[in-house]
Amino acid sequence: VGMPVWIRNLQNAVTFNKYKFELQCNFLLRALRLGEFDVGVMCVERTAIQEINRVYRNCNEPTDVLSFPYHEVSAPGALPALGRQCDYNLGDVFLGMPVIAEQCEREAGNLEGLLPVVITHGFCHLVGYKHHSTEEIKMVCDPLFIINIACMLCQMFRKELSLLTAFNHSFGTELSPLTTNMLQDSTPTAL
């Protein structure tokens, strides 16, 4: 079996074990039952991730992960029927490596533990799982919209938890989903 995850390190600010990360990414892709798909993972500097975030999300701030799916997905995890070999591309994930390193410093974590969590989050976005930020949730007044937002977040949390449970079992780690913090930050009054 080939390696469908292609990692391109376009930054020098943060060092990491690219080979180990590639193995972890491929494991997670297989856990998603999408091991036959190709995925590009670009590790970029703070200014690059901020510019991509500004152009594509109209948010002029650096972020940890941005995903760009190749396919239009109608429901989380439901990829369209594929006919051609070139369709076996999930898309690209951009990682803001300095932002991820800062998260590690703030939370007394380590980069090797956070990278699989962040890439799991990115892979979930590639296959249609979505969420809104906790700030967006807190600004919404429409109860039905809030419930819809909460349902999307819970779906994504469950998928991340499933993938990371398999990862933890295979790699002997105790990683938690990135969306855990979003669920904790969403106040009961907003939901």
PDB file of C-alpha atoms in Angstrom:
ATOM      1  CA  VAL A   1       0.000   0.000   0.000  1.00  0.00           C
ATOM      2  CA  GLY A   2       1.367   3.393  -0.977  1.00  0.00           C
ATOM      3  CA  MET A   3       1.466   6.464   1.188  1.00  0.00           C
ATOM      4  CA  PRO A   4      -1.511   8.635   0.180  1.00  0.00           C
ATOM      5  CA  VAL A   5      -0.582  11.525   2.497  1.00  0.00           C
ATOM      6  CA  TRP A   6       1.886  13.943   0.987  1.00  0.00           C
ATOM      7  CA  ILE A   7       3.459  16.286   3.576  1.00  0.00           C
ATOM      8  CA  ARG A   8       5.206  19.414   2.423  1.00  0.00           C
ATOM      9  CA  ASN A   9       7.094  21.379   5.068  1.00  0.00           C
ATOM     10  CA  LEU A  10       7.148  24.988   3.840  1.00  0.00           C
ATOM     11  CA  GLN A  11       8.288  26.536   7.111  1.00  0.00           C
ATOM     12  CA  ASN A  12      11.377  26.628   9.296  1.00  0.00           C
ATOM     13  CA  ALA A  13       9.978  27.924  12.581  1.00  0.00           C
ATOM     14  CA  VAL A  14       8.939  24.574  14.079  1.00  0.00           C
ATOM     15  CA  THR A  15      10.807  21.300  13.841  1.00  0.00           C
ATOM     16  CA  PHE A  16       8.966  17.976  13.859  1.00  0.00           C
ATOM     17  CA  ASN A  17       9.475  14.381  12.827  1.00  0.00           C
ATOM     18  CA  LYS A  18       8.012  14.440   9.321  1.00  0.00           C
ATOM     19  CA  TYR A  19       8.308  10.671   8.827  1.00  0.00           C
ATOM     20  CA  LYS A  20       6.475   9.873  12.089  1.00  0.00           C
ATOM     21  CA  PHE A  21       3.801  12.465  11.318  1.00  0.00           C
ATOM     22  CA  GLU A  22       3.310  10.953   7.853  1.00  0.00           C
ATOM     23  CA  LEU A  23       2.793   7.509   9.414  1.00  0.00           C
ATOM     24  CA  GLN A  24       0.273   8.987  11.852  1.00  0.00           C
ATOM     25  CA  CYS A  25      -1.585  10.793   9.059  1.00  0.00           C
ATOM     26  CA  ASN A  26      -1.800   7.627   6.998  1.00  0.00           C
ATOM     27  CA  PHE A  27      -3.112   5.691   9.994  1.00  0.00           C
ATOM     28  CA  LEU A  28      -5.829   8.307  10.544  1.00  0.00           C
ATOM     29  CA  LEU A  29      -6.771   8.259   6.871  1.00  0.00           C
ATOM     30  CA  ARG A  30      -7.158   4.472   7.028  1.00  0.00           C
ATOM     31  CA  ALA A  31      -9.181   4.824  10.254  1.00  0.00           C
ATOM     32  CA  LEU A  32     -11.520   7.093   8.264  1.00  0.00           C
ATOM     33  CA  ARG A  33     -11.731   4.198   5.767  1.00  0.00           C
ATOM     34  CA  LEU A  34     -10.235   6.474   3.126  1.00  0.00           C
ATOM     35  CA  GLY A  35      -6.780   4.952   2.772  1.00  0.00           C
ATOM     36  CA  GLU A  36      -7.063   4.901  -1.033  1.00  0.00           C
ATOM     37  CA  PHE A  37      -7.381   8.689  -1.185  1.00  0.00           C
ATOM     38  CA  ASP A  38      -4.583  11.220  -1.561  1.00  0.00           C
ATOM     39  CA  VAL A  39      -4.284  14.177   0.804  1.00  0.00           C
ATOM     40  CA  GLY A  40      -1.861  17.078   0.745  1.00  0.00           C
ATOM     41  CA  VAL A  41      -0.653  18.417   4.105  1.00  0.00           C
ATOM     42  CA  MET A  42       1.166  21.743   3.939  1.00  0.00           C
ATOM     43  CA  CYS A  43       3.041  22.920   7.033  1.00  0.00           C
ATOM     44  CA  VAL A  44       3.323  26.696   6.765  1.00  0.00           C
ATOM     45  CA  GLU A  45       4.566  29.799   8.589  1.00  0.00           C
ATOM     46  CA  ARG A  46       2.339  32.159  10.585  1.00  0.00           C
ATOM     47  CA  THR A  47       2.146  34.775   7.815  1.00  0.00           C
ATOM     48  CA  ALA A  48       1.153  32.159   5.223  1.00  0.00           C
ATOM     49  CA  ILE A  49      -1.665  30.636   7.312  1.00  0.00           C
ATOM     50  CA  GLN A  50      -2.910  34.130   8.183  1.00  0.00           C
ATOM     51  CA  GLU A  51      -2.993  35.133   4.503  1.00  0.00           C
ATOM     52  CA  ILE A  52      -4.815  31.937   3.516  1.00  0.00           C
ATOM     53  CA  ASN A  53      -7.296  32.504   6.356  1.00  0.00           C
ATOM     54  CA  ARG A  54      -7.816  36.118   5.228  1.00  0.00           C
ATOM     55  CA  VAL A  55      -8.358  35.227   1.568  1.00  0.00           C
ATOM     56  CA  TYR A  56     -10.588  32.170   2.014  1.00  0.00           C
ATOM     57  CA  ARG A  57     -12.379  32.813   5.324  1.00  0.00           C
ATOM     58  CA  ASN A  58     -12.259  36.613   5.515  1.00  0.00           C
ATOM     59  CA  CYS A  59     -10.520  36.326   8.879  1.00  0.00           C
ATOM     60  CA  ASN A  60      -7.234  38.223   9.116  1.00  0.00           C
ATOM     61  CA  GLU A  61      -5.742  36.136  11.931  1.00  0.00           C
ATOM     62  CA  PRO A  62      -3.401  33.157  12.009  1.00  0.00           C
ATOM     63  CA  THR A  63      -4.999  29.807  12.785  1.00  0.00           C
ATOM     64  CA  ASP A  64      -3.863  26.263  13.460  1.00  0.00           C
ATOM     65  CA  VAL A  65      -5.582  24.367  10.622  1.00  0.00           C
ATOM     66  CA  LEU A  66      -7.437  25.096   7.387  1.00  0.00           C
ATOM     67  CA  SER A  67      -8.930  22.411   5.154  1.00  0.00           C
ATOM     68  CA  PHE A  68      -9.812  22.614   1.486  1.00  0.00           C
ATOM     69  CA  PRO A  69     -11.905  19.632   0.338  1.00  0.00           C
ATOM     70  CA  TYR A  70     -11.613  18.417  -3.238  1.00  0.00           C
ATOM     71  CA  HIS A  71     -15.195  17.110  -3.260  1.00  0.00           C
ATOM     72  CA  GLU A  72     -18.502  18.758  -2.547  1.00  0.00           C
ATOM     73  CA  VAL A  73     -19.841  16.682   0.350  1.00  0.00           C
ATOM     74  CA  SER A  74     -23.612  16.574   0.880  1.00  0.00           C
ATOM     75  CA  ALA A  75     -23.471  15.141   4.403  1.00  0.00           C
ATOM     76  CA  PRO A  76     -20.641  14.517   6.873  1.00  0.00           C
ATOM     77  CA  GLY A  77     -18.654  11.494   5.744  1.00  0.00           C
ATOM     78  CA  ALA A  78     -20.680  10.966   2.547  1.00  0.00           C
ATOM     79  CA  LEU A  79     -18.348  11.352  -0.402  1.00  0.00           C
ATOM     80  CA  PRO A  80     -19.873  11.350  -3.887  1.00  0.00           C
ATOM     81  CA  ALA A  81     -19.578   8.320  -6.177  1.00  0.00           C
ATOM     82  CA  LEU A  82     -16.139   8.339  -7.740  1.00  0.00           C
ATOM     83  CA  GLY A  83     -15.433   7.221 -11.261  1.00  0.00           C
ATOM     84  CA  ARG A  84     -11.964   8.376 -12.239  1.00  0.00           C
ATOM     85  CA  GLN A  85      -8.692   7.711 -10.451  1.00  0.00           C
ATOM     86  CA  CYS A  86      -8.020  11.452 -10.256  1.00  0.00           C
ATOM     87  CA  ASP A  87     -11.167  11.776  -8.104  1.00  0.00           C
ATOM     88  CA  TYR A  88      -9.410   9.872  -5.311  1.00  0.00           C
ATOM     89  CA  ASN A  89      -8.177  13.111  -3.796  1.00  0.00           C
ATOM     90  CA  LEU A  90      -9.641  14.363  -0.518  1.00  0.00           C
ATOM     91  CA  GLY A  91      -8.049  17.793  -0.739  1.00  0.00           C
ATOM     92  CA  ASP A  92      -5.440  19.769   1.164  1.00  0.00           C
ATOM     93  CA  VAL A  93      -4.893  20.636   4.819  1.00  0.00           C
ATOM     94  CA  PHE A  94      -2.756  23.623   5.811  1.00  0.00           C
ATOM     95  CA  LEU A  95      -1.184  23.595   9.261  1.00  0.00           C
ATOM     96  CA  GLY A  96      -0.037  26.846  10.884  1.00  0.00           C
ATOM     97  CA  MET A  97       2.943  25.291  12.631  1.00  0.00           C
ATOM     98  CA  PRO A  98       3.881  28.310  14.801  1.00  0.00           C
ATOM     99  CA  VAL A  99       0.254  28.597  15.970  1.00  0.00           C
ATOM    100  CA  ILE A 100       0.194  24.901  16.861  1.00  0.00           C
ATOM    101  CA  ALA A 101       3.518  25.259  18.716  1.00  0.00           C
ATOM    102  CA  GLU A 102       2.080  28.199  20.699  1.00  0.00           C
ATOM    103  CA  GLN A 103      -0.954  26.084  21.649  1.00  0.00           C
ATOM    104  CA  CYS A 104       1.466  23.493  23.004  1.00  0.00           C
ATOM    105  CA  GLU A 105       3.240  26.127  25.098  1.00  0.00           C
ATOM    106  CA  ARG A 106      -0.048  27.532  26.472  1.00  0.00           C
ATOM    107  CA  GLU A 107      -1.451  24.110  27.342  1.00  0.00           C
ATOM    108  CA  ALA A 108       1.843  22.550  28.505  1.00  0.00           C
ATOM    109  CA  GLY A 109       1.499  19.977  25.748  1.00  0.00           C
ATOM    110  CA  ASN A 110       3.920  18.661  23.196  1.00  0.00           C
ATOM    111  CA  LEU A 111       3.944  19.039  19.436  1.00  0.00           C
ATOM    112  CA  GLU A 112       4.020  15.292  18.769  1.00  0.00           C
ATOM    113  CA  GLY A 113       0.811  14.944  20.783  1.00  0.00           C
ATOM    114  CA  LEU A 114      -1.011  17.905  19.259  1.00  0.00           C
ATOM    115  CA  LEU A 115      -0.197  17.308  15.581  1.00  0.00           C
ATOM    116  CA  PRO A 116      -2.338  14.135  15.305  1.00  0.00           C
ATOM    117  CA  VAL A 117      -5.222  15.958  17.020  1.00  0.00           C
ATOM    118  CA  VAL A 118      -5.030  18.933  14.673  1.00  0.00           C
ATOM    119  CA  ILE A 119      -4.693  16.811  11.527  1.00  0.00           C
ATOM    120  CA  THR A 120      -7.654  14.662  12.656  1.00  0.00           C
ATOM    121  CA  HIS A 121      -9.670  17.870  12.854  1.00  0.00           C
ATOM    122  CA  GLY A 122      -8.479  18.875   9.385  1.00  0.00           C
ATOM    123  CA  PHE A 123      -9.294  15.461   7.891  1.00  0.00           C
ATOM    124  CA  CYS A 124     -12.811  15.632   9.372  1.00  0.00           C
ATOM    125  CA  HIS A 125     -13.338  18.954   7.592  1.00  0.00           C
ATOM    126  CA  LEU A 126     -12.207  17.360   4.308  1.00  0.00           C
ATOM    127  CA  VAL A 127     -15.030  14.831   4.537  1.00  0.00           C
ATOM    128  CA  GLY A 128     -17.769  17.296   5.403  1.00  0.00           C
ATOM    129  CA  TYR A 129     -17.776  17.681   9.184  1.00  0.00           C
ATOM    130  CA  LYS A 130     -18.317  21.312  10.173  1.00  0.00           C
ATOM    131  CA  HIS A 131     -18.556  23.575  13.182  1.00  0.00           C
ATOM    132  CA  HIS A 132     -18.789  27.235  14.056  1.00  0.00           C
ATOM    133  CA  SER A 133     -16.498  28.997  16.483  1.00  0.00           C
ATOM    134  CA  THR A 134     -17.639  29.401  20.060  1.00  0.00           C
ATOM    135  CA  GLU A 135     -17.671  33.172  19.477  1.00  0.00           C
ATOM    136  CA  GLU A 136     -20.122  32.719  16.592  1.00  0.00           C
ATOM    137  CA  ILE A 137     -22.322  30.463  18.721  1.00  0.00           C
ATOM    138  CA  LYS A 138     -22.457  33.021  21.536  1.00  0.00           C
ATOM    139  CA  MET A 139     -23.541  35.812  19.126  1.00  0.00           C
ATOM    140  CA  VAL A 140     -26.517  33.889  17.678  1.00  0.00           C
ATOM    141  CA  CYS A 141     -29.976  34.545  19.091  1.00  0.00           C
ATOM    142  CA  ASP A 142     -32.085  32.133  17.005  1.00  0.00           C
ATOM    143  CA  PRO A 143     -32.608  28.977  19.137  1.00  0.00           C
ATOM    144  CA  LEU A 144     -33.112  26.684  16.112  1.00  0.00           C
ATOM    145  CA  PHE A 145     -29.896  27.905  14.517  1.00  0.00           C
ATOM    146  CA  ILE A 146     -28.064  27.373  17.817  1.00  0.00           C
ATOM    147  CA  ILE A 147     -29.371  23.798  17.976  1.00  0.00           C
ATOM    148  CA  ASN A 148     -28.221  23.172  14.393  1.00  0.00           C
ATOM    149  CA  ILE A 149     -24.766  24.582  15.194  1.00  0.00           C
ATOM    150  CA  ALA A 150     -24.554  22.412  18.323  1.00  0.00           C
ATOM    151  CA  CYS A 151     -25.547  19.296  16.348  1.00  0.00           C
ATOM    152  CA  MET A 152     -22.808  19.943  13.767  1.00  0.00           C
ATOM    153  CA  LEU A 153     -20.247  20.398  16.535  1.00  0.00           C
ATOM    154  CA  CYS A 154     -21.372  17.185  18.266  1.00  0.00           C
ATOM    155  CA  GLN A 155     -21.136  15.235  14.989  1.00  0.00           C
ATOM    156  CA  MET A 156     -17.606  16.471  14.457  1.00  0.00           C
ATOM    157  CA  PHE A 157     -16.669  15.752  18.077  1.00  0.00           C
ATOM    158  CA  ARG A 158     -17.960  12.166  17.796  1.00  0.00           C
ATOM    159  CA  LYS A 159     -15.995  11.570  14.571  1.00  0.00           C
ATOM    160  CA  GLU A 160     -12.786  13.046  16.052  1.00  0.00           C
ATOM    161  CA  LEU A 161     -13.284  10.983  19.218  1.00  0.00           C
ATOM    162  CA  SER A 162     -13.755   7.792  17.203  1.00  0.00           C
ATOM    163  CA  LEU A 163     -10.601   8.405  15.157  1.00  0.00           C
ATOM    164  CA  LEU A 164      -8.478   9.417  18.130  1.00  0.00           C
ATOM    165  CA  THR A 165      -9.700   6.439  20.181  1.00  0.00           C
ATOM    166  CA  ALA A 166      -8.376   4.139  17.436  1.00  0.00           C
ATOM    167  CA  PHE A 167      -5.179   6.231  17.284  1.00  0.00           C
ATOM    168  CA  ASN A 168      -4.727   6.082  21.073  1.00  0.00           C
ATOM    169  CA  HIS A 169      -5.193   2.321  21.043  1.00  0.00           C
ATOM    170  CA  SER A 170      -2.594   1.816  18.302  1.00  0.00           C
ATOM    171  CA  PHE A 171      -0.018   4.390  19.423  1.00  0.00           C
ATOM    172  CA  GLY A 172      -0.394   4.163  23.219  1.00  0.00           C
ATOM    173  CA  THR A 173      -1.412   7.802  23.575  1.00  0.00           C
ATOM    174  CA  GLU A 174      -4.260   9.596  25.370  1.00  0.00           C
ATOM    175  CA  LEU A 175      -5.238  12.298  22.877  1.00  0.00           C
ATOM    176  CA  SER A 176      -8.548  14.195  22.976  1.00  0.00           C
ATOM    177  CA  PRO A 177     -10.464  15.811  20.109  1.00  0.00           C
ATOM    178  CA  LEU A 178      -9.794  19.430  19.224  1.00  0.00           C
ATOM    179  CA  THR A 179     -13.542  20.074  19.397  1.00  0.00           C
ATOM    180  CA  THR A 180     -13.522  19.141  23.125  1.00  0.00           C
ATOM    181  CA  ASN A 181     -12.508  22.735  23.902  1.00  0.00           C
ATOM    182  CA  MET A 182     -15.273  24.094  21.669  1.00  0.00           C
ATOM    183  CA  LEU A 183     -17.878  22.011  23.483  1.00  0.00           C
ATOM    184  CA  GLN A 184     -16.553  23.141  26.872  1.00  0.00           C
ATOM    185  CA  ASP A 185     -16.443  26.799  25.778  1.00  0.00           C
ATOM    186  CA  SER A 186     -20.048  26.745  24.521  1.00  0.00           C
ATOM    187  CA  THR A 187     -22.015  28.018  27.462  1.00  0.00           C
ATOM    188  CA  PRO A 188     -25.233  26.217  28.429  1.00  0.00           C
ATOM    189  CA  THR A 189     -27.113  29.529  28.127  1.00  0.00           C
ATOM    190  CA  ALA A 190     -26.007  29.862  24.503  1.00  0.00           C
ATOM    191  CA  LEU A 191     -27.039  26.279  23.722  1.00  0.00           C
TER     192      LEU A 191
END
